[in-house]
PDB file of C-alpha atoms in Angstrom:
ATOM      1  CA  MET A  19      52.986-167.968  52.712  1.00  0.00           C
ATOM      2  CA  THR A  20      53.592-170.724  50.155  1.00  0.00           C
ATOM      3  CA  GLU A  21      53.233-170.154  46.419  1.00  0.00           C
ATOM      4  CA  ALA A  22      49.993-172.174  46.427  1.00  0.00           C
ATOM      5  CA  GLU A  23      48.627-170.070  49.305  1.00  0.00           C
ATOM      6  CA  ARG A  24      49.585-166.861  47.505  1.00  0.00           C
ATOM      7  CA  LEU A  25      47.865-168.061  44.327  1.00  0.00           C
ATOM      8  CA  ARG A  26      44.693-168.939  46.273  1.00  0.00           C
ATOM      9  CA  ALA A  27      44.787-165.552  48.044  1.00  0.00           C
ATOM     10  CA  VAL A  28      45.193-163.691  44.730  1.00  0.00           C
ATOM     11  CA  ARG A  29      42.380-165.610  43.060  1.00  0.00           C
ATOM     12  CA  ASP A  30      40.046-165.132  46.030  1.00  0.00           C
ATOM     13  CA  TYR A  31      40.860-161.419  46.056  1.00  0.00           C
ATOM     14  CA  ILE A  32      40.219-161.053  42.318  1.00  0.00           C
ATOM     15  CA  ALA A  33      36.887-162.886  42.620  1.00  0.00           C
ATOM     16  CA  ALA A  34      35.807-160.610  45.476  1.00  0.00           C
ATOM     17  CA  GLU A  35      36.957-157.433  43.694  1.00  0.00           C
ATOM     18  CA  MET A  36      35.098-158.331  40.508  1.00  0.00           C
ATOM     19  CA  GLN A  37      31.860-158.490  42.511  1.00  0.00           C
ATOM     20  CA  ARG A  38      32.265-154.804  43.332  1.00  0.00           C
ATOM     21  CA  PRO A  39      31.019-152.211  40.834  1.00  0.00           C
ATOM     22  CA  TYR A  40      33.687-150.180  39.052  1.00  0.00           C
ATOM     23  CA  GLU A  41      34.218-146.798  40.674  1.00  0.00           C
ATOM     24  CA  LYS A  42      37.055-144.467  39.663  1.00  0.00           C
ATOM     25  CA  GLY A  43      39.436-143.968  42.578  1.00  0.00           C
ATOM     26  CA  VAL A  44      37.927-146.840  44.559  1.00  0.00           C
ATOM     27  CA  THR A  45      37.727-150.044  42.515  1.00  0.00           C
ATOM     28  CA  ASP A  46      39.797-148.882  39.551  1.00  0.00           C
ATOM     29  CA  CYS A  47      43.293-150.223  38.860  1.00  0.00           C
ATOM     30  CA  GLY A  48      44.988-148.079  41.514  1.00  0.00           C
ATOM     31  CA  GLY A  49      42.499-148.707  44.300  1.00  0.00           C
ATOM     32  CA  THR A  50      42.331-152.431  43.567  1.00  0.00           C
ATOM     33  CA  ILE A  51      46.104-152.868  43.611  1.00  0.00           C
ATOM     34  CA  ASP A  52      46.588-150.627  46.671  1.00  0.00           C
ATOM     35  CA  ARG A  53      44.036-152.670  48.661  1.00  0.00           C
ATOM     36  CA  TRP A  54      45.768-155.910  47.621  1.00  0.00           C
ATOM     37  CA  VAL A  55      49.173-154.663  48.765  1.00  0.00           C
ATOM     38  CA  ARG A  56      47.698-153.426  52.061  1.00  0.00           C
ATOM     39  CA  LEU A  57      45.927-156.766  52.593  1.00  0.00           C
ATOM     40  CA  LEU A  58      49.098-158.770  51.985  1.00  0.00           C
ATOM     41  CA  SER A  59      51.657-156.505  53.663  1.00  0.00           C
ATOM     42  CA  GLY A  60      49.727-154.215  55.996  1.00  0.00           C
ATOM     43  CA  VAL A  61      51.080-151.165  54.124  1.00  0.00           C
ATOM     44  CA  SER A  62      49.246-148.961  51.639  1.00  0.00           C
ATOM     45  CA  PRO A  63      51.792-147.557  49.162  1.00  0.00           C
ATOM     46  CA  VAL A  64      49.338-144.779  48.306  1.00  0.00           C
ATOM     47  CA  ASN A  65      49.019-143.693  51.953  1.00  0.00           C
ATOM     48  CA  ALA A  66      52.777-144.118  52.545  1.00  0.00           C
ATOM     49  CA  PHE A  67      53.286-141.661  49.679  1.00  0.00           C
ATOM     50  CA  GLY A  68      50.995-139.181  51.448  1.00  0.00           C
ATOM     51  CA  ARG A  69      48.052-139.631  49.068  1.00  0.00           C
ATOM     52  CA  GLN A  70      44.601-141.194  49.217  1.00  0.00           C
ATOM     53  CA  LEU A  71      42.368-142.992  46.748  1.00  0.00           C
ATOM     54  CA  ARG A  72      38.770-142.337  47.760  1.00  0.00           C
ATOM     55  CA  ASN A  73      37.113-141.052  44.601  1.00  0.00           C
ATOM     56  CA  ALA A  74      37.533-139.934  40.993  1.00  0.00           C
ATOM     57  CA  GLN A  75      39.123-136.650  42.043  1.00  0.00           C
ATOM     58  CA  ASP A  76      41.863-138.477  43.983  1.00  0.00           C
ATOM     59  CA  ALA A  77      42.465-140.779  41.008  1.00  0.00           C
ATOM     60  CA  ALA A  78      42.691-137.827  38.617  1.00  0.00           C
ATOM     61  CA  GLU A  79      45.622-136.401  40.592  1.00  0.00           C
ATOM     62  CA  TRP A  80      47.677-139.426  39.492  1.00  0.00           C
ATOM     63  CA  THR A  81      46.982-138.893  35.793  1.00  0.00           C
ATOM     64  CA  VAL A  82      47.015-135.107  35.314  1.00  0.00           C
ATOM     65  CA  VAL A  83      50.367-135.421  33.542  1.00  0.00           C
ATOM     66  CA  PRO A  84      50.536-138.915  31.989  1.00  0.00           C
ATOM     67  CA  GLN A  85      54.317-139.222  32.310  1.00  0.00           C
ATOM     68  CA  MET A  86      54.093-138.384  36.012  1.00  0.00           C
ATOM     69  CA  PHE A  87      51.920-141.443  36.680  1.00  0.00           C
ATOM     70  CA  VAL A  88      54.909-143.795  36.446  1.00  0.00           C
ATOM     71  CA  VAL A  89      57.023-141.495  38.620  1.00  0.00           C
ATOM     72  CA  MET A  90      54.275-141.353  41.259  1.00  0.00           C
ATOM     73  CA  VAL A  91      53.841-145.150  41.275  1.00  0.00           C
ATOM     74  CA  ASN A  92      57.615-145.565  41.715  1.00  0.00           C
ATOM     75  CA  ARG A  93      57.624-143.084  44.584  1.00  0.00           C
ATOM     76  CA  ALA A  94      54.612-144.713  46.247  1.00  0.00           C
ATOM     77  CA  ALA A  95      56.264-148.149  46.064  1.00  0.00           C
ATOM     78  CA  ARG A  96      59.489-146.748  47.509  1.00  0.00           C
ATOM     79  CA  ALA A  97      57.594-144.866  50.258  1.00  0.00           C
ATOM     80  CA  GLY A  98      55.879-148.128  51.194  1.00  0.00           C
ATOM     81  CA  GLY A  99      59.227-149.919  51.463  1.00  0.00           C
ATOM     82  CA  PHE A 100      58.665-152.225  48.495  1.00  0.00           C
ATOM     83  CA  LYS A 101      61.687-153.434  46.523  1.00  0.00           C
ATOM     84  CA  LYS A 102      61.822-153.780  42.750  1.00  0.00           C
ATOM     85  CA  THR A 103      62.156-157.260  41.318  1.00  0.00           C
ATOM     86  CA  THR A 104      62.979-158.538  37.851  1.00  0.00           C
ATOM     87  CA  MET A 105      61.457-161.928  38.706  1.00  0.00           C
ATOM     88  CA  PRO A 106      57.964-161.217  40.044  1.00  0.00           C
ATOM     89  CA  ILE A 107      56.013-164.044  41.626  1.00  0.00           C
ATOM     90  CA  VAL A 108      52.320-164.564  42.276  1.00  0.00           C
ATOM     91  CA  GLY A 109      50.995-161.733  44.418  1.00  0.00           C
ATOM     92  CA  ASP A 110      53.666-159.214  43.464  1.00  0.00           C
ATOM     93  CA  VAL A 111      52.583-156.005  41.753  1.00  0.00           C
ATOM     94  CA  GLY A 112      53.850-154.233  38.676  1.00  0.00           C
ATOM     95  CA  LEU A 113      53.270-151.762  35.901  1.00  0.00           C
ATOM     96  CA  VAL A 114      52.013-153.549  32.796  1.00  0.00           C
ATOM     97  CA  PHE A 115      51.218-152.740  29.175  1.00  0.00           C
ATOM     98  CA  PRO A 116      47.713-154.023  28.327  1.00  0.00           C
ATOM     99  CA  ASP A 117      47.629-152.059  25.033  1.00  0.00           C
ATOM    100  CA  LYS A 118      49.845-149.719  23.069  1.00  0.00           C
ATOM    101  CA  GLY A 119      50.060-146.403  24.829  1.00  0.00           C
ATOM    102  CA  LEU A 120      48.477-147.678  28.047  1.00  0.00           C
ATOM    103  CA  ILE A 121      50.251-148.587  31.275  1.00  0.00           C
ATOM    104  CA  CYS A 122      48.565-149.606  34.507  1.00  0.00           C
ATOM    105  CA  PRO A 123      49.301-151.198  37.876  1.00  0.00           C
ATOM    106  CA  ALA A 124      48.454-154.882  38.173  1.00  0.00           C
ATOM    107  CA  ILE A 125      48.743-157.965  40.388  1.00  0.00           C
ATOM    108  CA  HIS A 126      50.728-161.020  39.270  1.00  0.00           C
ATOM    109  CA  ALA A 127      47.981-163.660  39.174  1.00  0.00           C
ATOM    110  CA  GLY A 128      50.064-166.667  38.126  1.00  0.00           C
ATOM    111  CA  ASP A 129      49.289-167.035  34.438  1.00  0.00           C
ATOM    112  CA  CYS A 130      48.657-163.317  33.786  1.00  0.00           C
ATOM    113  CA  TRP A 131      48.711-159.872  35.350  1.00  0.00           C
ATOM    114  CA  PHE A 132      45.300-158.767  36.667  1.00  0.00           C
ATOM    115  CA  SER A 133      44.001-155.216  36.781  1.00  0.00           C
ATOM    116  CA  ARG A 134      40.685-153.350  36.684  1.00  0.00           C
ATOM    117  CA  HIS A 135      39.440-151.020  33.982  1.00  0.00           C
ATOM    118  CA  GLU A 136      36.162-149.240  33.409  1.00  0.00           C
ATOM    119  CA  THR A 137      35.393-151.931  30.813  1.00  0.00           C
ATOM    120  CA  GLY A 138      35.968-154.760  33.312  1.00  0.00           C
ATOM    121  CA  ALA A 139      38.921-156.960  34.164  1.00  0.00           C
ATOM    122  CA  LEU A 140      42.245-156.824  32.370  1.00  0.00           C
ATOM    123  CA  ALA A 141      44.313-159.987  31.944  1.00  0.00           C
ATOM    124  CA  VAL A 142      47.729-159.017  30.603  1.00  0.00           C
ATOM    125  CA  PRO A 143      50.287-161.601  29.408  1.00  0.00           C
ATOM    126  CA  ILE A 144      52.823-162.312  32.123  1.00  0.00           C
ATOM    127  CA  ASP A 145      55.782-161.027  30.081  1.00  0.00           C
ATOM    128  CA  ARG A 146      54.217-157.590  29.408  1.00  0.00           C
ATOM    129  CA  PHE A 147      55.427-155.858  32.554  1.00  0.00           C
ATOM    130  CA  TRP A 148      57.799-152.940  32.750  1.00  0.00           C
ATOM    131  CA  LYS A 149      58.544-152.784  36.478  1.00  0.00           C
ATOM    132  CA  ALA A 150      57.543-154.985  39.375  1.00  0.00           C
ATOM    133  CA  TRP A 151      57.771-154.885  43.152  1.00  0.00           C
ATOM    134  CA  SER A 152      57.888-157.734  45.662  1.00  0.00           C
ATOM    135  CA  VAL A 153      54.992-157.789  48.097  1.00  0.00           C
TER     136      VAL A 153
END
């Protein structure tokens, strides 16, 4: 897939996702990013890690201990066979800092990182990522 095709795929995906109502564990940040990775690669990191994201209860398991969230995301990415990258490109996924004290998974959307939040879409500056994985 060319860079232009990846950008079009990401933008089409974001547009479709934003038409869906926000639902914790389904269309939240984790569910949105997991579906994107599965769409692009055929692999769900969440399922590869032996977990599911079907509802708010499933989502809560990822955030019971805030520090464990990052560990679980790392393990899910590794279980799915995804490699870390320091130079993410459009369509890759990462952990980003939208605000102080907040970290969330997101999709590299070209000019920003995209994620979902209960308040709507998050567009995070492209340089505000901590870790990223090639998809």
